[in-house]
PDB file of C-alpha atoms in Angstrom:
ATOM      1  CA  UNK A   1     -64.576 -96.186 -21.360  1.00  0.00           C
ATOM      2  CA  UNK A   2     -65.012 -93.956 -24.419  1.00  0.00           C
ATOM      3  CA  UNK A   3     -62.219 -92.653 -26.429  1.00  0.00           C
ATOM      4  CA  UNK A   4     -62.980 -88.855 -24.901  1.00  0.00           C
ATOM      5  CA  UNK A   5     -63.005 -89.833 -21.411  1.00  0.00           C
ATOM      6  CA  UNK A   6     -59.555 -91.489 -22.082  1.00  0.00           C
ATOM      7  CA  UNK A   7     -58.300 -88.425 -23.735  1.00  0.00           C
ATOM      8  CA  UNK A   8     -59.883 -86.436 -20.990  1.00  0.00           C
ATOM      9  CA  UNK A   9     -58.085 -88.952 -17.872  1.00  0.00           C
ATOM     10  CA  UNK A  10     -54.434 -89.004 -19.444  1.00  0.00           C
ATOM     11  CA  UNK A  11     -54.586 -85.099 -19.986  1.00  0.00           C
ATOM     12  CA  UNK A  12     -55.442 -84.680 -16.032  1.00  0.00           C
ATOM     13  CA  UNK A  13     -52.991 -87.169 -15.049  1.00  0.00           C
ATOM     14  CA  UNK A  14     -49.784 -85.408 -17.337  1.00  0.00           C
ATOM     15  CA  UNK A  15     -51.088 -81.588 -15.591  1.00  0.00           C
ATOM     16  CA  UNK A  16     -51.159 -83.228 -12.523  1.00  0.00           C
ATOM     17  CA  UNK A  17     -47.274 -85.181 -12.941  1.00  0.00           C
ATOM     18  CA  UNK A  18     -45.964 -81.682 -14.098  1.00  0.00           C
ATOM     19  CA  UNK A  19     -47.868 -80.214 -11.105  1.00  0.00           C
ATOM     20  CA  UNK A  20     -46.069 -82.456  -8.905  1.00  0.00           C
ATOM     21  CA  UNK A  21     -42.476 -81.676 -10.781  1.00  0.00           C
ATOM     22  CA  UNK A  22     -42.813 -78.199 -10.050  1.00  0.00           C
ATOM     23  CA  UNK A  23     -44.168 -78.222  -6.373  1.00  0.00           C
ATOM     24  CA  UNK A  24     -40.416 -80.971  -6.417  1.00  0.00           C
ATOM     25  CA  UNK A  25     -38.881 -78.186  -7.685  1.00  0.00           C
ATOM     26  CA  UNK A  26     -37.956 -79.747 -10.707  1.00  0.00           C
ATOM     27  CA  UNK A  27     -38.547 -77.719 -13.882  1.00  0.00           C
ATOM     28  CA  UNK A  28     -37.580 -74.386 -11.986  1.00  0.00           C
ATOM     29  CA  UNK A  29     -36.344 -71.590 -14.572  1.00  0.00           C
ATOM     30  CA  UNK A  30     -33.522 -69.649 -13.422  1.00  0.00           C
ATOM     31  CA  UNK A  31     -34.224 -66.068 -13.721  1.00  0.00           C
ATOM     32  CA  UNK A  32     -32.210 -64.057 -16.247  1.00  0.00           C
ATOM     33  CA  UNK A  33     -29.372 -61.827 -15.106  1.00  0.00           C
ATOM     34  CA  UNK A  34     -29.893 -58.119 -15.856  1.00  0.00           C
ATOM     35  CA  UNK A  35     -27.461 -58.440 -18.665  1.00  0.00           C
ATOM     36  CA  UNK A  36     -29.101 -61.326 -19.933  1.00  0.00           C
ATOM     37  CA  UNK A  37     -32.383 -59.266 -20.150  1.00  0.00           C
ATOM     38  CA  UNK A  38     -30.381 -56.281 -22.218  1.00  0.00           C
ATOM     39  CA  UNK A  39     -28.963 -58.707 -24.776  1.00  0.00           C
ATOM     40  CA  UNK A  40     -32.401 -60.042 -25.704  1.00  0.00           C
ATOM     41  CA  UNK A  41     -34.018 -56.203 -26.375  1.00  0.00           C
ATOM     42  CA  UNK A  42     -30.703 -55.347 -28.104  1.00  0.00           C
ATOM     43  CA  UNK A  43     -31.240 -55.469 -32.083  1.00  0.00           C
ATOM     44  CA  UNK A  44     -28.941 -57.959 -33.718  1.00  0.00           C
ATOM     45  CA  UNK A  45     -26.439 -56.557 -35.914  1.00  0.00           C
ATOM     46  CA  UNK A  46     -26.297 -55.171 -38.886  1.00  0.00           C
ATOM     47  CA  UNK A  47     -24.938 -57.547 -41.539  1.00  0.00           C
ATOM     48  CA  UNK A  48     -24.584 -55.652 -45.444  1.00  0.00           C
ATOM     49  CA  UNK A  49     -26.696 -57.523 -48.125  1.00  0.00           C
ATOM     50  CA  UNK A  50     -23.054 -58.257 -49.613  1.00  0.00           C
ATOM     51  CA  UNK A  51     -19.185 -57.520 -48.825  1.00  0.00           C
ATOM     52  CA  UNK A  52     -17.142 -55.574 -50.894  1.00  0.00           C
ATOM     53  CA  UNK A  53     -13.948 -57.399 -49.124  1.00  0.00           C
ATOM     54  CA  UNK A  54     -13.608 -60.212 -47.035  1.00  0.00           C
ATOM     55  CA  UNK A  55     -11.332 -59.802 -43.791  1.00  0.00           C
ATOM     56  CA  UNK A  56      -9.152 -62.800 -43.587  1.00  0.00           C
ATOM     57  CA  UNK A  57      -6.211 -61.591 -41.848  1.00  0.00           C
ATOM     58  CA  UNK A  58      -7.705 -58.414 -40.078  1.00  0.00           C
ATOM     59  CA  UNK A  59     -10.833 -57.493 -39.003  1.00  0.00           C
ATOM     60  CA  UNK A  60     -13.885 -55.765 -40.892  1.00  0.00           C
ATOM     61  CA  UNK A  61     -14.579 -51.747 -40.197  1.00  0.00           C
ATOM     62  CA  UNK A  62     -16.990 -50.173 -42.399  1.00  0.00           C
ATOM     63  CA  UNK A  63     -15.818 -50.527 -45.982  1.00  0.00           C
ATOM     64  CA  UNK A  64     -12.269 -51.616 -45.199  1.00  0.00           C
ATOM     65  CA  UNK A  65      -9.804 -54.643 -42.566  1.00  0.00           C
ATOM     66  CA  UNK A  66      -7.721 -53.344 -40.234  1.00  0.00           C
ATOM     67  CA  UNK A  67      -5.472 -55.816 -37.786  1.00  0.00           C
ATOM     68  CA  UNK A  68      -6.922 -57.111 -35.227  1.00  0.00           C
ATOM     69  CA  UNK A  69      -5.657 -55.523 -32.508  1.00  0.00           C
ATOM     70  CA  UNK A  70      -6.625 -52.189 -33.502  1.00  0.00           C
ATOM     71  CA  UNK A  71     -10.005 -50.885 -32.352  1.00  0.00           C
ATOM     72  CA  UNK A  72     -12.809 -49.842 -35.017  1.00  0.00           C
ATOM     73  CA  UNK A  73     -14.301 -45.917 -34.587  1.00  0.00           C
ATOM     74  CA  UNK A  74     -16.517 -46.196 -38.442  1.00  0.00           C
ATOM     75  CA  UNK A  75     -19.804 -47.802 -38.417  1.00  0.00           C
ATOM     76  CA  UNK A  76     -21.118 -50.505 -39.885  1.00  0.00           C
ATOM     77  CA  UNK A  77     -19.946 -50.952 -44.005  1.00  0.00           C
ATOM     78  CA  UNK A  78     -19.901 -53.487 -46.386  1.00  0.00           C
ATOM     79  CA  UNK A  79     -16.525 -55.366 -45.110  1.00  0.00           C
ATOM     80  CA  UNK A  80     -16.867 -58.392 -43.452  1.00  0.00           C
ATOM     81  CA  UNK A  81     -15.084 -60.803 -41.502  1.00  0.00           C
ATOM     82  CA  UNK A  82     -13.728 -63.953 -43.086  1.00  0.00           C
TER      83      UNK A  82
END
């Protein structure tokens, strides 16, 4: 046989074995959840080109830390967490 028709059989035979795996239902993709689907058309945050100061103890929020246990009400700044 030529090297195309050889090409050609081994390409029918994998669709057809992967074919087969599905119709086994092997291969099956689990549907995201709904929040699943939100997390991938949410934009990923924000990170500043640089930190003015690193958080090692607290937490960043905006330009300054604060402890870790406190919740953050500024947006995005340069601090970051370290």
């Amino acid at each position: 046989m030529g090297r195309r028709v050889m090409r050609a059989l081994c390409a029918l035979v994998l669709i057809l074995g992967a074919g087969e795996a599905l119709a086994q239902g092997q291969g099956r993709v689990t549907p995201l959840t709904p929040t699943a689907r939100l997390l991938l058309l949410a934009p990923p945050p924000v990170q500043p080109i640089y930190c003015c100061k690193v958080c090692s103890k607290g937490k960043a929020c905006g330009d300054s830390c604060i402890s870790r246990s406190r919740s953050c009400h500024v947006g995005p700044g340069c601090a970051c967490d370290g």
